[in-house]
Coordinates of C-alpha atoms and ligand atoms in Angstrom, one line a residue:
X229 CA 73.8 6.3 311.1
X230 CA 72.0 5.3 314.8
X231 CA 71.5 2.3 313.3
X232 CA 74.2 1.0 311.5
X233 CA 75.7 0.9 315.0
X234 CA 72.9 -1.2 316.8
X235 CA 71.9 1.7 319.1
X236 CA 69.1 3.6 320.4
X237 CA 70.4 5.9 323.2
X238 CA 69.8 9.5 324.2
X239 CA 73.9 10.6 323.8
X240 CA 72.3 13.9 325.1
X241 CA 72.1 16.5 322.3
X242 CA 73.4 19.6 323.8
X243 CA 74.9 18.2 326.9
X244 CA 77.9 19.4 327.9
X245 CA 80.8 17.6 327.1
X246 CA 82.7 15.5 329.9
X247 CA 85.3 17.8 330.2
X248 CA 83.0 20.7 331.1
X249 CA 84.7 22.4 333.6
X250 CA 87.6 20.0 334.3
X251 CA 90.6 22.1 335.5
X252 CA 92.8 21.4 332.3
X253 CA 89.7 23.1 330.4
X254 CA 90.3 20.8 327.3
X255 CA 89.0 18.8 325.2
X256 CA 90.3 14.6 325.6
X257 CA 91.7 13.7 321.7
X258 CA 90.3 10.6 320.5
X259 CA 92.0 9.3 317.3
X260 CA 89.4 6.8 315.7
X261 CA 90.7 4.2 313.3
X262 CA 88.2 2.3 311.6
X263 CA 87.9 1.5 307.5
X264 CA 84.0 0.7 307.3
X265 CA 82.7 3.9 306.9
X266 CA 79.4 4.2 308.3
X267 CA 80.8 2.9 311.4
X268 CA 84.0 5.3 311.0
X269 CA 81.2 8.2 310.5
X270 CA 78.7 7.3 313.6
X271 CA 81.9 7.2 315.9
X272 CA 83.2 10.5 315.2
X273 CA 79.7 12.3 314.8
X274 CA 78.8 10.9 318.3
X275 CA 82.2 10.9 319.9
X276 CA 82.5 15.0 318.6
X277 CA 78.8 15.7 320.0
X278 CA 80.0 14.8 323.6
X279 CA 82.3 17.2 323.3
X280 CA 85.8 14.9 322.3
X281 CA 88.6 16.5 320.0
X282 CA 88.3 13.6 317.0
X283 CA 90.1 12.5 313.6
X284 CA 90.2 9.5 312.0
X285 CA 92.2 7.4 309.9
X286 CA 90.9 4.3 307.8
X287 CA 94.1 2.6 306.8
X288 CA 95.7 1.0 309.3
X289 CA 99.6 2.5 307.6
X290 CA 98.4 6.1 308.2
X291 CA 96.6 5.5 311.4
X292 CA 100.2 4.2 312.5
X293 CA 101.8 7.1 311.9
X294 CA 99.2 9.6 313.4
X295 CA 99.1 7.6 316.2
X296 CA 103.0 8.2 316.7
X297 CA 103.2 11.4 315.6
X298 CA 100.3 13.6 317.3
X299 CA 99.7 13.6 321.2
X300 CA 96.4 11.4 321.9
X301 CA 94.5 10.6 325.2
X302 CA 92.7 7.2 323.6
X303 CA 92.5 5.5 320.5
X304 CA 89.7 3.6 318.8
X305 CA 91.2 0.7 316.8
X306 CA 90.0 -1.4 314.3
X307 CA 91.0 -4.6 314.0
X308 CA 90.6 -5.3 310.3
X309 CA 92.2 -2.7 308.5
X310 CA 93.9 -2.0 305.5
X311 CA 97.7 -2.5 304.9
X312 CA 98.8 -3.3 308.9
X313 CA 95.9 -4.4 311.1
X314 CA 94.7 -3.4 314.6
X315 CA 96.9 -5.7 316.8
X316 CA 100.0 -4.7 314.8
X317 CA 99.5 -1.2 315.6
X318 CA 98.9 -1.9 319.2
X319 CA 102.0 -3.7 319.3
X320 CA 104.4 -1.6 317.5
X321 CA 102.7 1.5 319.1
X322 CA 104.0 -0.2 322.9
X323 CA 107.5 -1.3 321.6
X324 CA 107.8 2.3 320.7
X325 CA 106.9 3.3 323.8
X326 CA 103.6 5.0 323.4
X327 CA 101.2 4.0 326.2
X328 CA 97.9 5.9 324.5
X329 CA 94.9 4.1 325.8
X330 CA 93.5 1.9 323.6
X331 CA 90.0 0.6 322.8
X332 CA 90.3 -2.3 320.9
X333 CA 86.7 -3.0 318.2
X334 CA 86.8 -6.4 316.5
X335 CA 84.4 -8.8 314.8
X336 CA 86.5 -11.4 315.7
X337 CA 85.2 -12.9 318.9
X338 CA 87.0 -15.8 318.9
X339 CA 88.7 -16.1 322.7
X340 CA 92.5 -16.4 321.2
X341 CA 92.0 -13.5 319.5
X342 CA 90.7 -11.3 322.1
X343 CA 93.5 -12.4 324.8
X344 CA 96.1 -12.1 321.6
X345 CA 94.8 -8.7 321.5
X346 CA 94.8 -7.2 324.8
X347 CA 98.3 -9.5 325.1
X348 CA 99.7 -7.0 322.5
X349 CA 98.7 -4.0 324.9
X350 CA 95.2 -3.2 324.1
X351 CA 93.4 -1.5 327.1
X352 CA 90.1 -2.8 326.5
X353 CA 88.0 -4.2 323.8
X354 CA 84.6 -4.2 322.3
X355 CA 82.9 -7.1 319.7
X356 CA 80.8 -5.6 316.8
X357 CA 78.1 -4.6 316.3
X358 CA 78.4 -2.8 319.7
X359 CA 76.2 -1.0 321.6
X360 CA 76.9 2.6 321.3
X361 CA 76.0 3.8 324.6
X362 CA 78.5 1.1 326.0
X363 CA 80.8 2.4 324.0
X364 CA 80.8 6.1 324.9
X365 CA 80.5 5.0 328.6
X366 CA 84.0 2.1 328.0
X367 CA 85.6 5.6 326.4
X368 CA 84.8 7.5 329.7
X369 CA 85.9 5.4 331.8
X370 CA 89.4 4.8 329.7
X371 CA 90.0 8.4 329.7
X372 CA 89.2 8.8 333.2
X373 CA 91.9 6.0 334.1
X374 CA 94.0 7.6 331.9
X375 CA 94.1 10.4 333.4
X376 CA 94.2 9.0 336.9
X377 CA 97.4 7.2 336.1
X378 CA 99.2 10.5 334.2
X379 CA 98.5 12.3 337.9
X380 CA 99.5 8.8 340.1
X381 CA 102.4 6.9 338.3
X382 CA 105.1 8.0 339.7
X383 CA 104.1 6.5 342.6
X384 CA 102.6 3.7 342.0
X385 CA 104.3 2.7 339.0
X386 CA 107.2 0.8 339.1
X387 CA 108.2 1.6 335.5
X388 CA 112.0 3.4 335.1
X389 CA 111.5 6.8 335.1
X390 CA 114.8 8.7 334.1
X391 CA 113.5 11.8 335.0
X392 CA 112.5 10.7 338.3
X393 CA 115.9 10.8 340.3
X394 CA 117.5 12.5 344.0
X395 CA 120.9 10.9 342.4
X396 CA 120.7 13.0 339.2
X397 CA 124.4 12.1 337.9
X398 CA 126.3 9.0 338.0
X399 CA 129.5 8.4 336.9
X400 CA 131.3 5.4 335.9
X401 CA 134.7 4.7 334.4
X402 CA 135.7 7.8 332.7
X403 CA 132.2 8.8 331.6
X404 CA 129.2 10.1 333.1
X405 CA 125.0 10.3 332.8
X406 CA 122.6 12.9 334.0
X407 CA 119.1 11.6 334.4
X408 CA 118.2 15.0 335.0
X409 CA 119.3 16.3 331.6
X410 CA 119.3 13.7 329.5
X411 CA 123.0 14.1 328.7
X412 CA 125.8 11.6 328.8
X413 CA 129.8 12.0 328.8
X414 CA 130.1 9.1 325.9
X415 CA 133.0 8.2 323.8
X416 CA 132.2 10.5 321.0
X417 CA 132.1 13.8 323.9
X418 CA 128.7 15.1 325.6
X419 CA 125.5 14.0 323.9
X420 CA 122.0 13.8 324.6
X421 CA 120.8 10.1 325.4
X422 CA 117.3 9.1 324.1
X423 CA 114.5 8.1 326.5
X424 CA 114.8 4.2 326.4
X425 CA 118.8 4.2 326.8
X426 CA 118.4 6.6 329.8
X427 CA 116.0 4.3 331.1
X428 CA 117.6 1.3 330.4
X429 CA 121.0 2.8 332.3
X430 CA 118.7 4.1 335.1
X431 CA 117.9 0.4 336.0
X432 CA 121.7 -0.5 335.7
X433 CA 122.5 2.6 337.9
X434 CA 120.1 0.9 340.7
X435 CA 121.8 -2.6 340.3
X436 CA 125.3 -1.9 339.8
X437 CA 127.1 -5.6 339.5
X438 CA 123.9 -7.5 339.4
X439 CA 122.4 -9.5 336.2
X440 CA 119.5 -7.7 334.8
X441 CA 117.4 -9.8 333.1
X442 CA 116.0 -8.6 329.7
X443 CA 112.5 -9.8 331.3
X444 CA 113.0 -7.3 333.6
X445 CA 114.1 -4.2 331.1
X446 CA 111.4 -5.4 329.0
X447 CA 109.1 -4.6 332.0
X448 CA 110.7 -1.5 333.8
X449 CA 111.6 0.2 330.4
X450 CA 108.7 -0.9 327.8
X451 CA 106.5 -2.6 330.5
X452 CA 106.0 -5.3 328.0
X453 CA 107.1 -8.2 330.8
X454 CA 105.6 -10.8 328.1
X455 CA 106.6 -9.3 324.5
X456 CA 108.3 -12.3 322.9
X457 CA 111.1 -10.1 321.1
X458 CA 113.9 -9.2 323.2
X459 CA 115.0 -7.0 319.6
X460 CA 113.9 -4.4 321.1
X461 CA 116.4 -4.5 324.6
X462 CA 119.7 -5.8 322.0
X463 CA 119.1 -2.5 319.9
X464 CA 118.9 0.0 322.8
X465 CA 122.6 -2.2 324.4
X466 CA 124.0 -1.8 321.3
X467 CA 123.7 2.1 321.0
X468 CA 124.7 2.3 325.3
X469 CA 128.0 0.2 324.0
X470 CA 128.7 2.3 320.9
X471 CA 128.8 5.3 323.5
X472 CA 130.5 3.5 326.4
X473 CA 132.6 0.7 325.4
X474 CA 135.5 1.1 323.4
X475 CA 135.0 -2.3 322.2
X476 CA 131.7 -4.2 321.7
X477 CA 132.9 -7.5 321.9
X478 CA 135.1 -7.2 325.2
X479 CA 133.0 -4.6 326.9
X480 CA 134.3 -3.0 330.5
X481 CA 130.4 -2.0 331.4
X482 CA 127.7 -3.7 330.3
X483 CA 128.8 -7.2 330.0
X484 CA 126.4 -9.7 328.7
X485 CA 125.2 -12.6 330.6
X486 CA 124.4 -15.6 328.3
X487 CA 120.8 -16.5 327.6
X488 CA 120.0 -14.2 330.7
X489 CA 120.3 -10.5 330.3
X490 CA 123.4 -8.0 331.4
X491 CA 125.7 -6.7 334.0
X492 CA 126.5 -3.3 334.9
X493 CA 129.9 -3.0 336.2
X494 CA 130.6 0.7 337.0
Ligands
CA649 CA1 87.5 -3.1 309.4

């Protein structure tokens, strides 16, 4: 198993796991996605022994859907995987607005591939056959910035964070939002807004009468600033017009500036 992965470190057999005594008292989950199994196999054996919560999925349409569907502090991704490969999970796991860290292992070393990669929102990457000790030590230090920026982001992040909010309700016209709640006064009565259309009326709220470029909901919102598919930003207007506007094509709030982005006139 040792050395299908080209390594010959000490992990530490009975060491405590990194987590020993940390004041959340549990165990980081790791989701490991890989299809080649004795790689798959050393990764979980050696991630478990240092004490890590782990599963793994080997094709890359159910490691998708885990991924989405299950809470996880990092994920070890393949590249080449069955069905939908590495960088497409990485990519559709950002535009849904998962930020998991992710640890990127490929056997493609090729430059464009790597920057491709870590474009798509990959955290970090390694090149097969990797060394195994690097590994657990590029894990560590993931989780550990992970966790740093779960306790420091609302700071230093300059990401819309609905929640985050003195003003918690603003009205406009004859309807109203509550960033504290969640719930909007729409067209159709009181409803509860999801997370991307609070967050995209939470940087209209802070720029009443300005152009908003879809650059710039692309970053604040998805913090994708480069994601060449603005899909994303259309879908969320459309649903924040089918609530607010009586008419789509002549709206009275969220007007569209050509080419550019929006305007939100309250
Ligand atoms: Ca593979």
């Amino acid at each position: 198993m040792s050395d299908a992965l080209g390594l010959s470190s000490n992990t530490g057999a009975g060491s405590q796991g990194p987590n020993h005594g940390s004041k959340e008292n549990r165990s980081s989950r790791i989701l490991v996605v890989e299809d080649e199994e004795a790689i798959a196999q050393g990764l979980v054996f050696n991630l478990r022994r240092k004490g890590y919560e782990v599963e793994l999925e080997i094709d890359g349409a159910k490691a998708l859907e885990t991924a989405r569907n299950q809470p996880w502090d990092l994920i070890v991704l393949d590249v080449q995987l069955p069905k939908i490969d590495g960088f497409q999970i990485c990519q559709q796991l950002r535009i849904d607005g998962i930020f998991t860290a992710i640890l990127v292992l490929t056997a493609r070393d090729q430059p464009d591939d790597i920057v491709y990669g870590l474009k798509n929102g990959a955290d970090d990457y390694m090149v097969k056959p990797f060394d195994l000790a690097e590994l657990l030590a590029r894990v560590e230090g993931l989780l550990r910035r992970a966790e740093w920026s779960r306790t420091h982001a609302p700071e230093s992040s300059t990401a819309a964070d609905p929640t985050d909010t003195s003003d918690a309700r603003f009205e406009f016209g004859d309807f109203w939002v509550d960033f504290k709640t969640w719930q909007a006064k729409t067209r159709s009565g009181v409803v509860e807004l999801s997370r991307k259309e609070l967050a995209v009326l939470k940087v209209f709220t802070e720029k009443p009468n300005q152009v908003v470029t879809r650059r710039e909901l692309l970053e604040r919102v998805w913090e994708l600033p480069n994601h060449p598919n603005t899909r994303v930003v259309d879908n969320v207007i459309v649903a924040l017009r089918k609530s607010f506007e009586e008419s789509s094509w002549r709206p009275r709030h969220i007007h569209s500036v050509r080419g550019v982005g929006y305007r939100f006139v309250p």
